[in-house]
Short mmCIF file of N, CA and C in Angstrom, two decimals:
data_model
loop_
_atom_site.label_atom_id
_atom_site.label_comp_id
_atom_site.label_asym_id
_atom_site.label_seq_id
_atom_site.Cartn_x
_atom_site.Cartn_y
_atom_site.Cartn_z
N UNK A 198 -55.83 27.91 -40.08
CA UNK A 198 -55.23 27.66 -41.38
C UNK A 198 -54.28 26.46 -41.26
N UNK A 199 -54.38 25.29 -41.99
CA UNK A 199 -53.97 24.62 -41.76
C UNK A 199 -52.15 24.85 -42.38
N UNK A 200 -51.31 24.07 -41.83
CA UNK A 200 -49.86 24.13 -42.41
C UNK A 200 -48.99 23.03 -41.88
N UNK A 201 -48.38 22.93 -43.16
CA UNK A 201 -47.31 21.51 -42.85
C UNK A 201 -46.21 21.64 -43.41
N UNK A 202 -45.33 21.76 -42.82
CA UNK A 202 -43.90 21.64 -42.92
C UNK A 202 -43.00 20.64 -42.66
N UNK A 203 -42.22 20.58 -44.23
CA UNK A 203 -41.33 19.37 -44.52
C UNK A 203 -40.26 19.86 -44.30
N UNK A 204 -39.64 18.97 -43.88
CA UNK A 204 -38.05 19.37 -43.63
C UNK A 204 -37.14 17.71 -43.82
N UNK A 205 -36.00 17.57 -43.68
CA UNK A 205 -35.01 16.17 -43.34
C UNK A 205 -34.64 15.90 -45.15
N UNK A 206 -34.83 16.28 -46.36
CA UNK A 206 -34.65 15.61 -47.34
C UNK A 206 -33.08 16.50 -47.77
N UNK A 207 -32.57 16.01 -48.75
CA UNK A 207 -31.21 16.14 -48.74
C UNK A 207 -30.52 15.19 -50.35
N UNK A 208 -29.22 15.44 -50.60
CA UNK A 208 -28.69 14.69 -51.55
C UNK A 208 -27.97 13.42 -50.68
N UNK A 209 -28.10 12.27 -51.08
CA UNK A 209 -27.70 11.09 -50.60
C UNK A 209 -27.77 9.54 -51.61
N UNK A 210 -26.27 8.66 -51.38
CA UNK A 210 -26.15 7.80 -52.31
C UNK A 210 -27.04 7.23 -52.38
N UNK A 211 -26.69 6.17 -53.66
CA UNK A 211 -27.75 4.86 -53.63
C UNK A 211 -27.63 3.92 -52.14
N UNK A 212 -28.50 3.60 -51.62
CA UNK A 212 -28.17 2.68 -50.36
C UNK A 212 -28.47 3.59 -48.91
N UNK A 213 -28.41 5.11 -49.04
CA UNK A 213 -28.12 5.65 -47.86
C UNK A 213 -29.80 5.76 -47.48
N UNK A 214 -29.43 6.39 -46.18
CA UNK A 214 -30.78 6.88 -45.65
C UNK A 214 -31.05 8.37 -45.76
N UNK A 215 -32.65 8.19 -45.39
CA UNK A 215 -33.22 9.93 -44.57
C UNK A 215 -34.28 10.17 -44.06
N UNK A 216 -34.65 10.85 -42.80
CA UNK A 216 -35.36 11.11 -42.15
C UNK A 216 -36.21 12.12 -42.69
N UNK A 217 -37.56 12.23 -42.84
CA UNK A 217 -38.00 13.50 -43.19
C UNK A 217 -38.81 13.61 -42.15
N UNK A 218 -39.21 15.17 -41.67
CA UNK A 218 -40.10 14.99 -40.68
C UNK A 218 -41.17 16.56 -41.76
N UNK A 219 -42.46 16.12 -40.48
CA UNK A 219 -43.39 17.10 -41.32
C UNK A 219 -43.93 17.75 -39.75
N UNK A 220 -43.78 19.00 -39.99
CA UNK A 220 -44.44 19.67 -38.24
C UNK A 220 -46.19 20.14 -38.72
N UNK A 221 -47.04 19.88 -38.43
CA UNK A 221 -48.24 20.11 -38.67
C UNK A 221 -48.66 21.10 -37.82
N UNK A 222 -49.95 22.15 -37.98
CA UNK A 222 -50.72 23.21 -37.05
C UNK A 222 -51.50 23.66 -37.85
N UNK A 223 -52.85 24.20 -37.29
CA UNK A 223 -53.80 24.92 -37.87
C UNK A 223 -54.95 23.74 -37.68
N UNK A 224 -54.59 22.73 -37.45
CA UNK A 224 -55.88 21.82 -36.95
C UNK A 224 -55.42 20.61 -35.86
N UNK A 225 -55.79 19.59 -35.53
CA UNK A 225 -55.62 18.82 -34.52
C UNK A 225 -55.62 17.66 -35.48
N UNK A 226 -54.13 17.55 -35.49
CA UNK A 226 -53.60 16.52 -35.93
C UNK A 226 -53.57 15.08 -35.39
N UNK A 227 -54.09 14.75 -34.13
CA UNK A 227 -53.87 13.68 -33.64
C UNK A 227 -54.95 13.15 -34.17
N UNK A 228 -56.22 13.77 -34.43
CA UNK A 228 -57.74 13.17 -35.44
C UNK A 228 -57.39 12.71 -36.56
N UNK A 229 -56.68 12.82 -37.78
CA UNK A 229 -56.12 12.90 -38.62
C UNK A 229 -55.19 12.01 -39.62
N UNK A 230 -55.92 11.04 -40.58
CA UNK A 230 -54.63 10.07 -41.06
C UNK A 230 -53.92 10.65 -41.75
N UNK A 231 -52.60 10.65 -41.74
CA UNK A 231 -51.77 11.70 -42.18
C UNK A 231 -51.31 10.91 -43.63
N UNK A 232 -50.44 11.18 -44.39
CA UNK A 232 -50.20 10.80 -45.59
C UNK A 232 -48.81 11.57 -45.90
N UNK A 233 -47.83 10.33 -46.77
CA UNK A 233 -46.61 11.05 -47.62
C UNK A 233 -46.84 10.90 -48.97
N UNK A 234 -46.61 11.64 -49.86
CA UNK A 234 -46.66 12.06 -51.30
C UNK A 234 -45.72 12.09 -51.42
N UNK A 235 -45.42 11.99 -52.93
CA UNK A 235 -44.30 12.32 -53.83
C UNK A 235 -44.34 12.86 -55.47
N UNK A 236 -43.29 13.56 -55.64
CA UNK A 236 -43.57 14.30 -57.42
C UNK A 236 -42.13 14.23 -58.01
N UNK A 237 -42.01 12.89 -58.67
CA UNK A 237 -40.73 13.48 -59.38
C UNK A 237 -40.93 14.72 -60.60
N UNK A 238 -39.44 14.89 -61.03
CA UNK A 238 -39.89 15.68 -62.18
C UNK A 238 -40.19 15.11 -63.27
N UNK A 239 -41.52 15.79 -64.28
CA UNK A 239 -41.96 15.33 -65.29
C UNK A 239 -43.33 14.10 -64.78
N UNK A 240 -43.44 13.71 -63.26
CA UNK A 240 -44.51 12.64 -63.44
C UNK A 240 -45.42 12.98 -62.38
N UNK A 241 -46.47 11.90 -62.66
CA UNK A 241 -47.83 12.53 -61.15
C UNK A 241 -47.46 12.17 -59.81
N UNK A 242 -48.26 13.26 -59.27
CA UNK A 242 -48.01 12.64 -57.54
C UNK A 242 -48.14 11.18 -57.65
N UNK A 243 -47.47 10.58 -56.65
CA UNK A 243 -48.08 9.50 -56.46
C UNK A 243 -47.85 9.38 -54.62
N UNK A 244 -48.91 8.23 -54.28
CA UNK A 244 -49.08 8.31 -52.63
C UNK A 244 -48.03 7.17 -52.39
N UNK A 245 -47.11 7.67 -50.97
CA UNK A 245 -45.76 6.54 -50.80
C UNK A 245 -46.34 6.02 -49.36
N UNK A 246 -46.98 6.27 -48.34
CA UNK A 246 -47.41 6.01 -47.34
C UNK A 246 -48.54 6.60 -46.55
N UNK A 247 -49.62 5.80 -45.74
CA UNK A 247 -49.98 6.52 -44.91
C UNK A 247 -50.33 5.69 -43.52
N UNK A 248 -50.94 6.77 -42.25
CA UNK A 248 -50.66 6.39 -41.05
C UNK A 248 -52.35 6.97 -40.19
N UNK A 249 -53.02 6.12 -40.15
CA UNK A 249 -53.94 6.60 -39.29
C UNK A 249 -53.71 7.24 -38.16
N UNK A 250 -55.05 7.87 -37.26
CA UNK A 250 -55.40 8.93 -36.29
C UNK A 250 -54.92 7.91 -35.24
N UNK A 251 -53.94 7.97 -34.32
CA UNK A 251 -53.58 6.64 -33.04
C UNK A 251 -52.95 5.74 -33.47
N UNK A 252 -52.41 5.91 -35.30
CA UNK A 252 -50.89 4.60 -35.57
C UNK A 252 -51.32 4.03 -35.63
N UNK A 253 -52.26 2.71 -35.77
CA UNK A 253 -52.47 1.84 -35.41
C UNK A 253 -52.57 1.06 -37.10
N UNK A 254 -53.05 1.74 -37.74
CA UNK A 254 -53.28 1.45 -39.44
C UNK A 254 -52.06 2.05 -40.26
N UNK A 255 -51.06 1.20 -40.79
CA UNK A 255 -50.27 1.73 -41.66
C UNK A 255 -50.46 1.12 -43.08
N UNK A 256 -50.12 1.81 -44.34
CA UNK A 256 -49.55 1.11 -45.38
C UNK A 256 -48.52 2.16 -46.41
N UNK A 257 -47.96 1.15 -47.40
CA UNK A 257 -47.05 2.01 -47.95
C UNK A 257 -47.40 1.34 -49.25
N UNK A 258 -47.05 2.12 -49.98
CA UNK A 258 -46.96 1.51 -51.77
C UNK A 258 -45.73 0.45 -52.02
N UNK A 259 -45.96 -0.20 -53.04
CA UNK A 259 -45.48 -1.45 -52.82
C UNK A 259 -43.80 -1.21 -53.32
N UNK A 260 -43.21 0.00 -53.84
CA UNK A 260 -42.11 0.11 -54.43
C UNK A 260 -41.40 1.15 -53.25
N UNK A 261 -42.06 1.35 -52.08
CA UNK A 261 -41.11 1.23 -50.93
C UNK A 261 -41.29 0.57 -49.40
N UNK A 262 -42.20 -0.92 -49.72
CA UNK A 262 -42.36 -1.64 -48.56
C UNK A 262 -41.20 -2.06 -48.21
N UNK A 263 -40.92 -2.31 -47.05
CA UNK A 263 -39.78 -2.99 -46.53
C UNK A 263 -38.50 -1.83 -46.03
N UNK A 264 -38.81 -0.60 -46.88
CA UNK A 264 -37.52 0.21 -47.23
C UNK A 264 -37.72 1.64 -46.13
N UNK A 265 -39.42 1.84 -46.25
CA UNK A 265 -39.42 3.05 -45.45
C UNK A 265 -40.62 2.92 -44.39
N UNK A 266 -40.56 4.09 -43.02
CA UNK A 266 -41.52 3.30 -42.23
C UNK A 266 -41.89 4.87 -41.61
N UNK A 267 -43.54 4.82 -42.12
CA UNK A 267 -44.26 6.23 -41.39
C UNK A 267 -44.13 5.99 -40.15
N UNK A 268 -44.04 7.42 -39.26
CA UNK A 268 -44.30 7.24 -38.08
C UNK A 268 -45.06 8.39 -37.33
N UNK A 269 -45.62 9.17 -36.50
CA UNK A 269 -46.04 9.90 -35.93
C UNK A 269 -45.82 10.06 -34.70
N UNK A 270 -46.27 11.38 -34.15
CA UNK A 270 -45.57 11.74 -32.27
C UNK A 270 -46.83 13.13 -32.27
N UNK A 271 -47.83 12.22 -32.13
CA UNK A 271 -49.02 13.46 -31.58
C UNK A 271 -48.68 14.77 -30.90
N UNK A 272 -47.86 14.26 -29.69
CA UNK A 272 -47.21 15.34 -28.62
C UNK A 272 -46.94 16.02 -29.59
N UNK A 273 -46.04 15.80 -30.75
CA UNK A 273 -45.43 17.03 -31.06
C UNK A 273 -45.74 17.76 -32.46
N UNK A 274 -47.07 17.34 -33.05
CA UNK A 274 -47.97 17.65 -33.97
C UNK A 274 -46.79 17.61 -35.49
N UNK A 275 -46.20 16.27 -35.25
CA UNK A 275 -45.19 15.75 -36.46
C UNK A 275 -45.17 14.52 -36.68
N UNK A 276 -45.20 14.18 -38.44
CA UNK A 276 -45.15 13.44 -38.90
C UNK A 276 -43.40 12.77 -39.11
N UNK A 277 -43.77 11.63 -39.58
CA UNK A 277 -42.33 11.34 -39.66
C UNK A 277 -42.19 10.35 -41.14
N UNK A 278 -40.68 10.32 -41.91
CA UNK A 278 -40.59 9.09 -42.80
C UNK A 278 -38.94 8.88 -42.84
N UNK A 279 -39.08 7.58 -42.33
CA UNK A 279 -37.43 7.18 -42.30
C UNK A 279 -37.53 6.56 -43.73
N UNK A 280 -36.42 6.64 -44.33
CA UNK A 280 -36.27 6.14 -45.85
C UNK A 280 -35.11 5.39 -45.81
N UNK A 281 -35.18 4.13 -45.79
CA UNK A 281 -33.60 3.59 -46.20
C UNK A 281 -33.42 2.76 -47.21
N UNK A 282 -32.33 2.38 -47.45
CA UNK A 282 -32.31 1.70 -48.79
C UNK A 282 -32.49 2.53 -50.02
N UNK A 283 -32.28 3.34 -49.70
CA UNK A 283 -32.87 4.40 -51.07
C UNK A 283 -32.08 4.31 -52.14
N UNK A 284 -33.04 4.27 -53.37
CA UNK A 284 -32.68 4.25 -54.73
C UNK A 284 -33.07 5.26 -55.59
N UNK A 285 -32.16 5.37 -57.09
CA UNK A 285 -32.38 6.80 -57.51
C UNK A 285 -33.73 6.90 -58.20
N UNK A 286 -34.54 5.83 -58.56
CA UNK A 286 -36.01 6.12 -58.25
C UNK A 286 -36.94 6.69 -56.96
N UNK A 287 -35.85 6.79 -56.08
CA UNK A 287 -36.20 7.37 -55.11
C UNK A 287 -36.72 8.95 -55.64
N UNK A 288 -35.68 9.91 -56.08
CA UNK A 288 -35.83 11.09 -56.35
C UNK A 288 -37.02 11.98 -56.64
N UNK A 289 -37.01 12.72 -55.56
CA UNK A 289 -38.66 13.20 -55.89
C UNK A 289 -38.87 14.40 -54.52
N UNK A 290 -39.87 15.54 -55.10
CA UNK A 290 -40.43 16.11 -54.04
C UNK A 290 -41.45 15.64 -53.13
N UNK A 291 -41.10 15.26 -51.72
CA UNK A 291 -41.92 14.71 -50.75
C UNK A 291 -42.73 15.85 -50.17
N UNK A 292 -43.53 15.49 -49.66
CA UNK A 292 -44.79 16.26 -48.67
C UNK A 292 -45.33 15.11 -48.30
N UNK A 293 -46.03 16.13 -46.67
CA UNK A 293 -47.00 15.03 -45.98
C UNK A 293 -48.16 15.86 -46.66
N UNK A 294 -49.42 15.42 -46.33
CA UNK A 294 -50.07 15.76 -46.76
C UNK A 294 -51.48 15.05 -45.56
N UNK A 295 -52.82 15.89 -45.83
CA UNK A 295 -54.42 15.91 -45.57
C UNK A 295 -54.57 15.41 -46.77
N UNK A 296 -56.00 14.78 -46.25
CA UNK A 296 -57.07 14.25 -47.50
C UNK A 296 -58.21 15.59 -47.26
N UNK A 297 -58.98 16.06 -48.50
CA UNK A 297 -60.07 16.59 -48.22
C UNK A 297 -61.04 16.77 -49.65
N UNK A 298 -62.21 16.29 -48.93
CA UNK A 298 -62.80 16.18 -49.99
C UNK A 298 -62.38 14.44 -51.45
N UNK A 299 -61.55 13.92 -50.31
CA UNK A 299 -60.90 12.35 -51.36
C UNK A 299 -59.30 13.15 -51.69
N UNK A 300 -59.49 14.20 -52.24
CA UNK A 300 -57.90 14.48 -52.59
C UNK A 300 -57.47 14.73 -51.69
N UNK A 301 -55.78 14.87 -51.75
CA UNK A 301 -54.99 15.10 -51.60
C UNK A 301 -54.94 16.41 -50.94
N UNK A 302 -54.00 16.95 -49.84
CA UNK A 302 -54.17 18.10 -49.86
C UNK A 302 -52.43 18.66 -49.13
N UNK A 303 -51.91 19.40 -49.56
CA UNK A 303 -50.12 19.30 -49.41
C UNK A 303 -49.78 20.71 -49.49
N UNK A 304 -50.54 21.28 -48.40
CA UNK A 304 -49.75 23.12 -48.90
C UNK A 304 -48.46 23.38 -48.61
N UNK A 305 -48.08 22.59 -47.99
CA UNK A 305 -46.00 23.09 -47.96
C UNK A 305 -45.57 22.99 -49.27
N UNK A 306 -44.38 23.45 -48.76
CA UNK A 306 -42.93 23.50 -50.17
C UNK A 306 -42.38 22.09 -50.23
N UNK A 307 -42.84 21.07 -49.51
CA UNK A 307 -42.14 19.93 -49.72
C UNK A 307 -40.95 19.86 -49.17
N UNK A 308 -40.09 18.92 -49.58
CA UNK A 308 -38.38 18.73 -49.31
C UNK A 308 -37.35 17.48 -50.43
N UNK A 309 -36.72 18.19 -50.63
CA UNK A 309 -36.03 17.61 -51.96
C UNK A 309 -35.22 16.35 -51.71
N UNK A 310 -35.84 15.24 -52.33
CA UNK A 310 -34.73 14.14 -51.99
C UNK A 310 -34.01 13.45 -53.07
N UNK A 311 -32.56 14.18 -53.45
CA UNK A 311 -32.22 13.47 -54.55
C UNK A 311 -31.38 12.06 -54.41
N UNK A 312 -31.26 11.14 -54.71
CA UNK A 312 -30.57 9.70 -54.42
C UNK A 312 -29.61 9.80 -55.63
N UNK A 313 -28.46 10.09 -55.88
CA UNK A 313 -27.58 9.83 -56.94
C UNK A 313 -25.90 9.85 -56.25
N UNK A 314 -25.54 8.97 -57.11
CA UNK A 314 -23.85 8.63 -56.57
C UNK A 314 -22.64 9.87 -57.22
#
């Protein structure tokens, strides 16, 4: 059964940072391009990054290039997203997430990141 757990999100100013990490199990994650999502309230997911099987392929959406940077640690079947610079468009429920089948696939609870002063 696959499962992913978000954790690191938090209330924090305009400007500050945050680490989110995602612990993955139930399949072999090192095969695997992993992916971060996001849901504010009231709008659609939309995709903020992702990270191929061995790192080697990254990209991010263009309204947080520069600002945040996927990362991964096979050893320890976890994803990672440092966020800095954050703005209160930031605000939103994150998850990592599987593709299957083309969608999306995000069974955790996410982790709450609100950006306000």
């Amino acid at each position: 059964q696959v499962q992913l757990v978000e954790s690191g999100g938090g209330l924090v100013q305009p400007g500050g940072s945050l680490r989110l990490s995602c612990v993955a199990s139930g399949f072999t994650f090192s095969t695997y391009r992993m992916y971060w999502v996001r849901q504010a309230p009231g709008k659609e997911l939309e995709w903020v990054s992702s990270i191929s099987h061995g790192g080697s392929a990254i990209a991010y959406a263009h309204f947080v290039k520069d600002r945040f940077t996927i990362s991964r640690d096979d050893t320890k079947n976890t994803l990672y997203l440092q966020m800095n610079s954050l703005k209160p468009e930031d605000t939103a429920l994150y998850y990592c997430a599987t593709k299957d089948s083309g969608s999306y696939y995000y069974p955790g609870q996410g982790t709450q990141v609100t950006v306000s002063s």
